[in-house]
Amino acid sequence: MRSFSRTRVVLTTTAVALAAMVAACSSPPPPPPPPVVQAPPPPPPITLSASVVERASAFRGYMARASQVSPTFQNGEQIQASLKVGAAYETKSFMNGAVAYAAVLALQDPTFVASVREVAANPAQRQEMVNNIFSNPSYATMFKGADSAAGLIIDTIGGDGLKLFMAGKAVKQAAYDVQKSTWSKATVVDRDGRLASTKSLSTSPALAESADVAVLQQASTGGQSLGLTPRAAEAPYSPVVVRGLAVAALAALGAAGDENLTSIDALSVDPATNSCLNMAKLNLYQCLAVSKPHYEDIFCLGQHILIDTGACVIKAAGATVPPEPPRVLPVKESIATRGAGSNSRKAKTPAKKPAKKG
């Protein structure tokens, strides 16, 4: 009897164990671990080619130097030195520099940059927008803040052009005033040499200063601000403004580095402004070719370097060129009649008041 009970207990225990094993085998497997969600890659950093920044600095530097040309000439040497300052830019690089500086200015607008950076966070959208801007720069005007970024460009570059223009007006007036001095009527020494020097300076790009390049580099990548206040400007914008916004947008998308420099160069071309600058240079050469006394060189400097270049920059920025006031002092058109081409704008050179008859 005891043996039977013991056997029954063993069988019961075994049955329970088997039931537990069967139950364990029939239960569902544990759930798999949750999938690892990878965070999207961060947008590329704001990138602007060092060459673009150098061009911007060269443009800004020339505008500052040329605007400081003084109209208080005391001798021919001062005139020739000022001619060298004013003539020292090559039109194509100057044009590229204007667009480059416009891009740096647009990057000072936080709303515009933040709006572009939202697109940069999505790789597919980013690449699509990069392609769109390279094919049509006007895409950059669609971003929020483009109007205030455009205002920065118009006010700053247009203002720099106005300073140069007004400096030219003062120098041009000096061409009349200086005739009270006997030395101003003397013939320029080595006229052919100074014309050749002017043409040589016009084939060399203006140089940038390293300290200014560092300032603009920091400003373009979100570092030190230039301390400008944005102002919303209504469209339509000039080609230089549109192209400046485009290069700035590409920089905010991380697509304006050295590897994209060739495409940025093509994007920076504005035929109208380039033609304006070329005409200013052509008129300068014609003016100097027939200029003899020192006061006529002052006229060439004031009109065809400072005024004409300043007007080109003002127009390029989409600002308004000041109207020409009525001429007060009498002039003779000796320079225009002594060799200016038929397609050029006739320049008037100052001269003394004619003596009274009788």
mmCIF file of C-alpha atoms in Angstrom:
data_model
loop_
_atom_site.group_PDB
_atom_site.id
_atom_site.type_symbol
_atom_site.label_atom_id
_atom_site.label_comp_id
_atom_site.label_asym_id
_atom_site.label_seq_id
_atom_site.Cartn_x
_atom_site.Cartn_y
_atom_site.Cartn_z
ATOM 1 C CA MET A 1 0.000 0.000 0.000
ATOM 2 C CA ARG A 2 2.789 2.399 0.811
ATOM 3 C CA SER A 3 4.519 1.482 -2.412
ATOM 4 C CA PHE A 4 1.313 2.252 -4.338
ATOM 5 C CA SER A 5 0.966 5.665 -2.644
ATOM 6 C CA ARG A 6 4.544 6.525 -3.334
ATOM 7 C CA THR A 7 4.126 5.582 -6.988
ATOM 8 C CA ARG A 8 0.982 7.707 -7.207
ATOM 9 C CA VAL A 9 2.771 10.726 -5.780
ATOM 10 C CA VAL A 10 5.629 10.325 -8.243
ATOM 11 C CA LEU A 11 3.217 10.027 -11.148
ATOM 12 C CA THR A 12 1.279 13.065 -10.037
ATOM 13 C CA THR A 13 4.444 15.136 -9.680
ATOM 14 C CA THR A 14 5.632 14.008 -13.064
ATOM 15 C CA ALA A 15 2.292 14.900 -14.611
ATOM 16 C CA VAL A 16 2.392 18.369 -13.106
ATOM 17 C CA ALA A 17 5.919 18.902 -14.372
ATOM 18 C CA LEU A 18 4.945 17.729 -17.844
ATOM 19 C CA ALA A 19 1.917 20.032 -17.838
ATOM 20 C CA ALA A 20 4.116 22.948 -16.861
ATOM 21 C CA MET A 21 6.524 22.091 -19.625
ATOM 22 C CA VAL A 22 3.714 21.879 -22.178
ATOM 23 C CA ALA A 23 2.298 25.208 -20.987
ATOM 24 C CA ALA A 24 5.714 26.815 -21.244
ATOM 25 C CA CYS A 25 6.172 25.559 -24.779
ATOM 26 C CA SER A 26 2.753 26.827 -25.878
ATOM 27 C CA SER A 27 3.113 30.461 -24.522
ATOM 28 C CA PRO A 28 4.017 33.254 -27.103
ATOM 29 C CA PRO A 29 7.645 34.360 -27.380
ATOM 30 C CA PRO A 30 8.661 37.568 -25.664
ATOM 31 C CA PRO A 31 8.182 40.736 -27.790
ATOM 32 C CA PRO A 32 11.196 41.872 -29.813
ATOM 33 C CA PRO A 33 13.132 44.896 -28.562
ATOM 34 C CA PRO A 34 11.911 48.234 -29.948
ATOM 35 C CA PRO A 35 13.699 49.350 -33.128
ATOM 36 C CA VAL A 36 16.554 51.768 -32.739
ATOM 37 C CA VAL A 37 15.382 55.147 -34.073
ATOM 38 C CA GLN A 38 18.300 57.038 -35.564
ATOM 39 C CA ALA A 39 18.174 60.790 -35.305
ATOM 40 C CA PRO A 40 18.253 62.565 -38.673
ATOM 41 C CA PRO A 41 21.688 63.870 -39.613
ATOM 42 C CA PRO A 42 22.266 67.509 -38.663
ATOM 43 C CA PRO A 43 22.159 70.049 -41.488
ATOM 44 C CA PRO A 44 25.528 70.951 -42.975
ATOM 45 C CA PRO A 45 27.204 74.014 -41.491
ATOM 46 C CA ILE A 46 26.864 77.402 -43.140
ATOM 47 C CA THR A 47 29.653 77.432 -45.697
ATOM 48 C CA LEU A 48 30.934 80.296 -47.844
ATOM 49 C CA SER A 49 34.068 79.851 -49.926
ATOM 50 C CA ALA A 50 37.096 81.786 -48.744
ATOM 51 C CA SER A 51 37.467 83.098 -52.307
ATOM 52 C CA VAL A 52 33.960 84.553 -52.184
ATOM 53 C CA VAL A 53 34.688 86.247 -48.861
ATOM 54 C CA GLU A 54 37.926 87.698 -50.245
ATOM 55 C CA ARG A 55 36.044 89.146 -53.216
ATOM 56 C CA ALA A 56 33.501 90.703 -50.880
ATOM 57 C CA SER A 57 36.291 92.270 -48.840
ATOM 58 C CA ALA A 58 38.068 93.552 -51.959
ATOM 59 C CA PHE A 59 34.868 95.225 -53.146
ATOM 60 C CA ARG A 60 34.176 96.742 -49.737
ATOM 61 C CA GLY A 61 37.766 97.922 -49.434
ATOM 62 C CA TYR A 62 37.789 99.621 -52.828
ATOM 63 C CA MET A 63 34.526 101.426 -52.118
ATOM 64 C CA ALA A 64 35.903 102.720 -48.820
ATOM 65 C CA ARG A 65 39.234 103.864 -50.287
ATOM 66 C CA ALA A 66 37.808 105.496 -53.388
ATOM 67 C CA SER A 67 35.119 107.295 -51.377
ATOM 68 C CA GLN A 68 37.876 108.946 -49.332
ATOM 69 C CA VAL A 69 39.559 110.599 -52.324
ATOM 70 C CA SER A 70 39.909 114.233 -51.294
ATOM 71 C CA PRO A 71 39.008 117.113 -53.606
ATOM 72 C CA THR A 72 41.663 119.375 -52.047
ATOM 73 C CA PHE A 73 44.419 118.928 -54.631
ATOM 74 C CA GLN A 74 47.630 120.891 -54.251
ATOM 75 C CA ASN A 75 49.699 119.484 -57.124
ATOM 76 C CA GLY A 76 49.764 117.037 -59.988
ATOM 77 C CA GLU A 77 51.288 114.261 -57.899
ATOM 78 C CA GLN A 78 48.223 114.170 -55.656
ATOM 79 C CA ILE A 79 45.976 113.923 -58.686
ATOM 80 C CA GLN A 80 47.935 111.010 -60.129
ATOM 81 C CA ALA A 81 47.917 109.204 -56.788
ATOM 82 C CA SER A 82 44.131 109.577 -56.586
ATOM 83 C CA LEU A 83 43.759 108.329 -60.162
ATOM 84 C CA LYS A 84 45.616 105.178 -59.176
ATOM 85 C CA VAL A 85 43.310 104.630 -56.200
ATOM 86 C CA GLY A 86 40.187 105.107 -58.274
ATOM 87 C CA ALA A 87 41.235 103.082 -61.312
ATOM 88 C CA ALA A 88 42.374 100.053 -59.307
ATOM 89 C CA TYR A 89 39.590 97.603 -60.057
ATOM 90 C CA GLU A 90 38.874 95.087 -62.815
ATOM 91 C CA THR A 91 35.240 95.106 -63.838
ATOM 92 C CA LYS A 92 34.469 91.362 -63.731
ATOM 93 C CA SER A 93 36.041 90.745 -60.332
ATOM 94 C CA PHE A 94 34.475 93.964 -59.059
ATOM 95 C CA MET A 95 31.075 92.683 -60.195
ATOM 96 C CA ASN A 96 31.671 89.328 -58.500
ATOM 97 C CA GLY A 97 32.766 91.185 -55.377
ATOM 98 C CA ALA A 98 29.526 93.149 -55.282
ATOM 99 C CA VAL A 99 27.481 89.926 -55.377
ATOM 100 C CA ALA A 100 29.776 88.304 -52.806
ATOM 101 C CA TYR A 101 29.362 91.255 -50.446
ATOM 102 C CA ALA A 102 25.605 91.149 -51.019
ATOM 103 C CA ALA A 103 25.655 87.488 -49.921
ATOM 104 C CA VAL A 104 27.567 88.306 -46.737
ATOM 105 C CA LEU A 105 25.053 91.060 -45.991
ATOM 106 C CA ALA A 106 22.076 88.739 -46.550
ATOM 107 C CA LEU A 107 23.606 86.247 -44.112
ATOM 108 C CA GLN A 108 23.289 88.948 -41.433
ATOM 109 C CA ASP A 109 19.495 88.529 -41.475
ATOM 110 C CA PRO A 110 18.591 85.876 -38.865
ATOM 111 C CA THR A 111 15.067 85.290 -40.188
ATOM 112 C CA PHE A 112 16.309 84.606 -43.703
ATOM 113 C CA VAL A 113 19.063 82.273 -42.513
ATOM 114 C CA ALA A 114 16.734 80.345 -40.169
ATOM 115 C CA SER A 115 14.182 79.880 -42.944
ATOM 116 C CA VAL A 116 16.794 78.457 -45.307
ATOM 117 C CA ARG A 117 18.215 76.228 -42.581
ATOM 118 C CA GLU A 118 14.812 74.575 -42.128
ATOM 119 C CA VAL A 119 15.142 73.222 -45.653
ATOM 120 C CA ALA A 120 18.753 72.248 -45.019
ATOM 121 C CA ALA A 121 17.632 69.850 -42.276
ATOM 122 C CA ASN A 122 16.027 67.544 -44.852
ATOM 123 C CA PRO A 123 18.684 66.088 -47.197
ATOM 124 C CA ALA A 124 16.283 65.499 -50.091
ATOM 125 C CA GLN A 125 14.677 68.945 -49.863
ATOM 126 C CA ARG A 126 18.091 70.505 -49.413
ATOM 127 C CA GLN A 127 19.502 69.032 -52.615
ATOM 128 C CA GLU A 128 16.375 69.920 -54.556
ATOM 129 C CA MET A 129 16.583 73.545 -53.399
ATOM 130 C CA VAL A 130 20.301 73.740 -54.206
ATOM 131 C CA ASN A 131 19.561 72.587 -57.742
ATOM 132 C CA ASN A 132 16.679 75.039 -58.058
ATOM 133 C CA ILE A 133 18.777 78.013 -56.956
ATOM 134 C CA PHE A 134 21.635 77.209 -59.302
ATOM 135 C CA SER A 135 19.176 76.955 -62.195
ATOM 136 C CA ASN A 136 17.117 79.985 -61.149
ATOM 137 C CA PRO A 137 18.515 82.363 -58.476
ATOM 138 C CA SER A 138 15.049 83.852 -57.894
ATOM 139 C CA TYR A 139 14.157 80.788 -55.802
ATOM 140 C CA ALA A 140 16.117 82.429 -52.989
ATOM 141 C CA THR A 141 13.580 85.257 -52.793
ATOM 142 C CA MET A 142 10.874 82.778 -51.697
ATOM 143 C CA PHE A 143 12.304 82.247 -48.215
ATOM 144 C CA LYS A 144 10.890 84.053 -45.236
ATOM 145 C CA GLY A 145 13.058 87.057 -44.426
ATOM 146 C CA ALA A 146 14.233 87.526 -48.018
ATOM 147 C CA ASP A 147 12.653 90.991 -48.045
ATOM 148 C CA SER A 148 14.602 92.188 -45.021
ATOM 149 C CA ALA A 149 17.801 90.531 -46.255
ATOM 150 C CA ALA A 150 17.294 92.381 -49.546
ATOM 151 C CA GLY A 151 16.859 95.594 -47.587
ATOM 152 C CA LEU A 152 20.267 95.061 -45.990
ATOM 153 C CA ILE A 153 21.855 94.695 -49.418
ATOM 154 C CA ILE A 154 20.098 97.697 -50.938
ATOM 155 C CA ASP A 155 20.813 100.005 -48.008
ATOM 156 C CA THR A 156 24.441 98.989 -47.512
ATOM 157 C CA ILE A 157 25.719 98.616 -51.082
ATOM 158 C CA GLY A 158 23.472 101.397 -52.347
ATOM 159 C CA GLY A 159 24.736 103.600 -49.524
ATOM 160 C CA ASP A 160 28.356 102.807 -50.376
ATOM 161 C CA GLY A 161 27.659 103.677 -54.004
ATOM 162 C CA LEU A 162 26.120 106.978 -52.946
ATOM 163 C CA LYS A 163 29.215 107.866 -50.900
ATOM 164 C CA LEU A 164 31.405 107.205 -53.929
ATOM 165 C CA PHE A 165 29.051 109.192 -56.150
ATOM 166 C CA MET A 166 29.066 112.206 -53.826
ATOM 167 C CA ALA A 167 32.848 112.059 -53.477
ATOM 168 C CA GLY A 168 32.973 112.239 -57.260
ATOM 169 C CA LYS A 169 30.726 115.284 -57.279
ATOM 170 C CA ALA A 170 33.119 117.068 -54.913
ATOM 171 C CA VAL A 171 36.159 116.095 -57.005
ATOM 172 C CA LYS A 172 34.443 117.176 -60.209
ATOM 173 C CA GLN A 173 33.670 120.560 -58.665
ATOM 174 C CA ALA A 174 37.322 120.808 -57.683
ATOM 175 C CA ALA A 175 38.192 120.655 -61.393
ATOM 176 C CA TYR A 176 36.548 124.075 -61.680
ATOM 177 C CA ASP A 177 37.756 125.523 -58.398
ATOM 178 C CA VAL A 178 41.413 124.503 -58.804
ATOM 179 C CA GLN A 179 41.808 126.609 -61.953
ATOM 180 C CA LYS A 180 42.480 129.574 -59.700
ATOM 181 C CA SER A 181 45.901 127.997 -59.138
ATOM 182 C CA THR A 182 48.492 128.374 -61.886
ATOM 183 C CA TRP A 183 49.884 124.874 -61.432
ATOM 184 C CA SER A 184 46.529 123.308 -62.419
ATOM 185 C CA LYS A 185 46.918 124.625 -65.985
ATOM 186 C CA ALA A 186 50.302 123.007 -66.543
ATOM 187 C CA THR A 187 50.413 120.009 -68.865
ATOM 188 C CA VAL A 188 50.378 116.570 -67.234
ATOM 189 C CA VAL A 189 53.805 114.938 -67.315
ATOM 190 C CA ASP A 190 54.008 111.630 -69.217
ATOM 191 C CA ARG A 191 50.384 111.590 -70.328
ATOM 192 C CA ASP A 192 50.818 108.344 -72.256
ATOM 193 C CA GLY A 193 52.415 106.671 -69.244
ATOM 194 C CA ARG A 194 49.621 107.591 -66.865
ATOM 195 C CA LEU A 195 47.027 106.316 -69.377
ATOM 196 C CA ALA A 196 48.929 103.036 -69.722
ATOM 197 C CA SER A 197 49.155 102.761 -65.927
ATOM 198 C CA THR A 198 45.412 103.341 -65.595
ATOM 199 C CA LYS A 199 44.653 100.591 -68.110
ATOM 200 C CA SER A 200 47.047 98.236 -66.331
ATOM 201 C CA LEU A 201 45.380 98.867 -62.971
ATOM 202 C CA SER A 202 42.034 98.147 -64.618
ATOM 203 C CA THR A 203 43.100 94.614 -65.509
ATOM 204 C CA SER A 204 44.068 93.603 -61.966
ATOM 205 C CA PRO A 205 41.465 92.600 -59.350
ATOM 206 C CA ALA A 206 41.370 94.759 -56.250
ATOM 207 C CA LEU A 207 43.063 93.210 -53.234
ATOM 208 C CA ALA A 208 41.448 92.360 -49.919
ATOM 209 C CA GLU A 209 42.907 93.066 -46.498
ATOM 210 C CA SER A 210 43.368 90.031 -44.268
ATOM 211 C CA ALA A 211 41.837 91.702 -41.212
ATOM 212 C CA ASP A 212 38.676 92.606 -43.116
ATOM 213 C CA VAL A 213 38.493 89.123 -44.649
ATOM 214 C CA ALA A 214 38.500 87.656 -41.133
ATOM 215 C CA VAL A 215 35.662 89.967 -40.078
ATOM 216 C CA LEU A 216 33.510 89.056 -43.082
ATOM 217 C CA GLN A 217 34.302 85.351 -42.712
ATOM 218 C CA GLN A 218 33.014 85.354 -39.145
ATOM 219 C CA ALA A 219 29.982 87.388 -40.134
ATOM 220 C CA SER A 220 29.103 85.016 -42.979
ATOM 221 C CA THR A 221 29.136 81.874 -40.832
ATOM 222 C CA GLY A 222 27.077 83.104 -37.911
ATOM 223 C CA GLY A 223 29.905 84.514 -35.839
ATOM 224 C CA GLN A 224 30.487 88.186 -35.168
ATOM 225 C CA SER A 225 27.701 90.365 -36.546
ATOM 226 C CA LEU A 226 28.315 93.413 -38.722
ATOM 227 C CA GLY A 227 25.831 95.311 -36.568
ATOM 228 C CA LEU A 228 23.346 96.071 -39.362
ATOM 229 C CA THR A 229 19.609 96.587 -38.938
ATOM 230 C CA PRO A 230 17.399 94.786 -41.489
ATOM 231 C CA ARG A 231 14.719 96.737 -43.344
ATOM 232 C CA ALA A 232 12.072 95.019 -45.421
ATOM 233 C CA ALA A 233 12.344 96.014 -49.091
ATOM 234 C CA GLU A 234 9.635 95.330 -51.613
ATOM 235 C CA ALA A 235 10.274 93.212 -54.706
ATOM 236 C CA PRO A 236 11.162 93.213 -57.535
ATOM 237 C CA TYR A 237 14.850 93.283 -56.741
ATOM 238 C CA SER A 238 17.831 94.095 -58.920
ATOM 239 C CA PRO A 239 19.899 91.206 -60.333
ATOM 240 C CA VAL A 240 22.722 91.887 -57.865
ATOM 241 C CA VAL A 241 20.317 91.663 -54.930
ATOM 242 C CA VAL A 242 18.738 88.460 -56.266
ATOM 243 C CA ARG A 243 22.143 86.879 -56.880
ATOM 244 C CA GLY A 244 23.370 87.964 -53.461
ATOM 245 C CA LEU A 245 20.346 86.309 -51.853
ATOM 246 C CA ALA A 246 20.989 83.186 -53.936
ATOM 247 C CA VAL A 247 24.618 82.854 -52.862
ATOM 248 C CA ALA A 248 23.613 83.495 -49.234
ATOM 249 C CA ALA A 249 20.926 80.797 -49.434
ATOM 250 C CA LEU A 250 23.426 78.348 -50.908
ATOM 251 C CA ALA A 251 25.808 79.164 -48.057
ATOM 252 C CA ALA A 252 23.050 78.505 -45.493
ATOM 253 C CA LEU A 253 22.378 75.197 -47.275
ATOM 254 C CA GLY A 254 26.072 74.289 -46.997
ATOM 255 C CA ALA A 255 26.493 74.463 -50.776
ATOM 256 C CA ALA A 256 28.634 77.567 -51.302
ATOM 257 C CA GLY A 257 32.040 76.124 -50.487
ATOM 258 C CA ASP A 258 35.129 75.886 -52.671
ATOM 259 C CA GLU A 259 33.750 72.813 -54.422
ATOM 260 C CA ASN A 260 30.889 74.948 -55.805
ATOM 261 C CA LEU A 261 32.976 77.994 -56.690
ATOM 262 C CA THR A 262 32.664 77.569 -60.466
ATOM 263 C CA SER A 263 28.867 77.466 -60.244
ATOM 264 C CA ILE A 264 28.834 80.454 -57.890
ATOM 265 C CA ASP A 265 30.972 82.406 -60.374
ATOM 266 C CA ALA A 266 28.413 81.741 -63.087
ATOM 267 C CA LEU A 267 25.645 82.750 -60.699
ATOM 268 C CA SER A 268 27.337 86.073 -59.888
ATOM 269 C CA VAL A 269 27.244 87.543 -63.393
ATOM 270 C CA ASP A 270 25.071 90.611 -64.027
ATOM 271 C CA PRO A 271 25.484 91.778 -67.635
ATOM 272 C CA ALA A 272 23.835 95.164 -67.063
ATOM 273 C CA THR A 273 26.127 96.171 -64.201
ATOM 274 C CA ASN A 274 29.166 94.755 -65.972
ATOM 275 C CA SER A 275 28.303 96.822 -69.057
ATOM 276 C CA CYS A 276 27.878 99.931 -66.905
ATOM 277 C CA LEU A 277 31.306 99.457 -65.326
ATOM 278 C CA ASN A 278 32.956 98.758 -68.674
ATOM 279 C CA MET A 279 31.469 101.963 -70.099
ATOM 280 C CA ALA A 280 32.799 103.934 -67.147
ATOM 281 C CA LYS A 281 36.283 102.554 -67.822
ATOM 282 C CA LEU A 282 36.031 103.244 -71.557
ATOM 283 C CA ASN A 283 34.991 106.838 -70.971
ATOM 284 C CA LEU A 284 37.842 107.206 -68.475
ATOM 285 C CA TYR A 285 40.403 106.038 -71.043
ATOM 286 C CA GLN A 286 39.018 108.409 -73.663
ATOM 287 C CA CYS A 287 38.983 111.259 -71.195
ATOM 288 C CA LEU A 288 42.602 110.719 -70.126
ATOM 289 C CA ALA A 289 43.720 110.224 -73.729
ATOM 290 C CA VAL A 290 42.785 113.796 -74.610
ATOM 291 C CA SER A 291 43.279 115.456 -71.217
ATOM 292 C CA LYS A 292 46.270 117.805 -71.065
ATOM 293 C CA PRO A 293 46.236 120.184 -68.074
ATOM 294 C CA HIS A 294 45.991 118.894 -64.510
ATOM 295 C CA TYR A 295 42.502 120.242 -63.954
ATOM 296 C CA GLU A 296 41.210 118.076 -66.806
ATOM 297 C CA ASP A 297 42.647 115.003 -65.118
ATOM 298 C CA ILE A 298 40.687 115.999 -62.009
ATOM 299 C CA PHE A 299 37.561 116.115 -64.138
ATOM 300 C CA CYS A 300 38.265 112.627 -65.540
ATOM 301 C CA LEU A 301 38.777 111.308 -62.014
ATOM 302 C CA GLY A 302 35.622 112.888 -60.601
ATOM 303 C CA GLN A 303 33.275 112.076 -63.480
ATOM 304 C CA HIS A 304 34.395 108.798 -64.997
ATOM 305 C CA ILE A 305 35.880 107.040 -61.991
ATOM 306 C CA LEU A 306 34.000 108.204 -58.943
ATOM 307 C CA ILE A 307 30.634 109.439 -60.251
ATOM 308 C CA ASP A 308 30.209 106.847 -62.991
ATOM 309 C CA THR A 309 31.349 103.901 -60.865
ATOM 310 C CA GLY A 310 29.249 105.099 -57.943
ATOM 311 C CA ALA A 311 26.197 105.352 -60.190
ATOM 312 C CA CYS A 312 26.797 101.806 -61.472
ATOM 313 C CA VAL A 313 26.925 100.494 -57.902
ATOM 314 C CA ILE A 314 23.807 102.416 -56.867
ATOM 315 C CA LYS A 315 21.874 101.000 -59.822
ATOM 316 C CA ALA A 316 23.263 97.523 -59.168
ATOM 317 C CA ALA A 317 21.852 97.642 -55.651
ATOM 318 C CA GLY A 318 18.468 98.758 -56.918
ATOM 319 C CA ALA A 319 18.757 102.155 -55.230
ATOM 320 C CA THR A 320 18.098 105.550 -56.843
ATOM 321 C CA VAL A 321 20.845 107.663 -58.403
ATOM 322 C CA PRO A 322 20.558 111.303 -57.303
ATOM 323 C CA PRO A 323 19.283 113.586 -60.056
ATOM 324 C CA GLU A 324 21.825 115.799 -61.798
ATOM 325 C CA PRO A 325 21.336 119.436 -60.726
ATOM 326 C CA PRO A 326 21.463 122.233 -63.297
ATOM 327 C CA ARG A 327 24.999 123.168 -64.237
ATOM 328 C CA VAL A 328 26.025 126.486 -62.731
ATOM 329 C CA LEU A 329 29.516 127.170 -64.051
ATOM 330 C CA PRO A 330 30.156 127.510 -67.790
ATOM 331 C CA VAL A 331 32.152 124.758 -69.424
ATOM 332 C CA LYS A 332 33.602 123.947 -72.798
ATOM 333 C CA GLU A 333 33.456 120.493 -74.389
ATOM 334 C CA SER A 334 37.127 120.281 -75.271
ATOM 335 C CA ILE A 335 37.631 116.695 -74.095
ATOM 336 C CA ALA A 336 34.540 115.440 -75.905
ATOM 337 C CA THR A 337 35.547 117.109 -79.180
ATOM 338 C CA ARG A 338 39.198 116.084 -79.008
ATOM 339 C CA GLY A 339 38.708 112.356 -79.421
ATOM 340 C CA ALA A 340 35.784 110.782 -77.560
ATOM 341 C CA GLY A 341 34.234 107.975 -79.598
ATOM 342 C CA SER A 342 30.841 108.437 -81.203
ATOM 343 C CA ASN A 343 29.296 105.689 -79.056
ATOM 344 C CA SER A 344 30.519 107.082 -75.751
ATOM 345 C CA ARG A 345 28.835 109.601 -73.535
ATOM 346 C CA LYS A 346 30.283 113.045 -74.268
ATOM 347 C CA ALA A 347 32.232 114.380 -71.330
ATOM 348 C CA LYS A 348 32.430 118.032 -70.479
ATOM 349 C CA THR A 349 35.671 119.389 -69.151
ATOM 350 C CA PRO A 350 35.775 122.460 -66.952
ATOM 351 C CA ALA A 351 37.328 125.661 -68.039
ATOM 352 C CA LYS A 352 37.667 129.213 -66.929
ATOM 353 C CA LYS A 353 34.840 131.627 -67.431
ATOM 354 C CA PRO A 354 35.273 133.361 -70.773
ATOM 355 C CA ALA A 355 36.678 136.849 -70.572
ATOM 356 C CA LYS A 356 34.210 139.684 -70.979
ATOM 357 C CA LYS A 357 34.353 141.417 -74.325
ATOM 358 C CA GLY A 358 35.119 145.097 -74.497
#
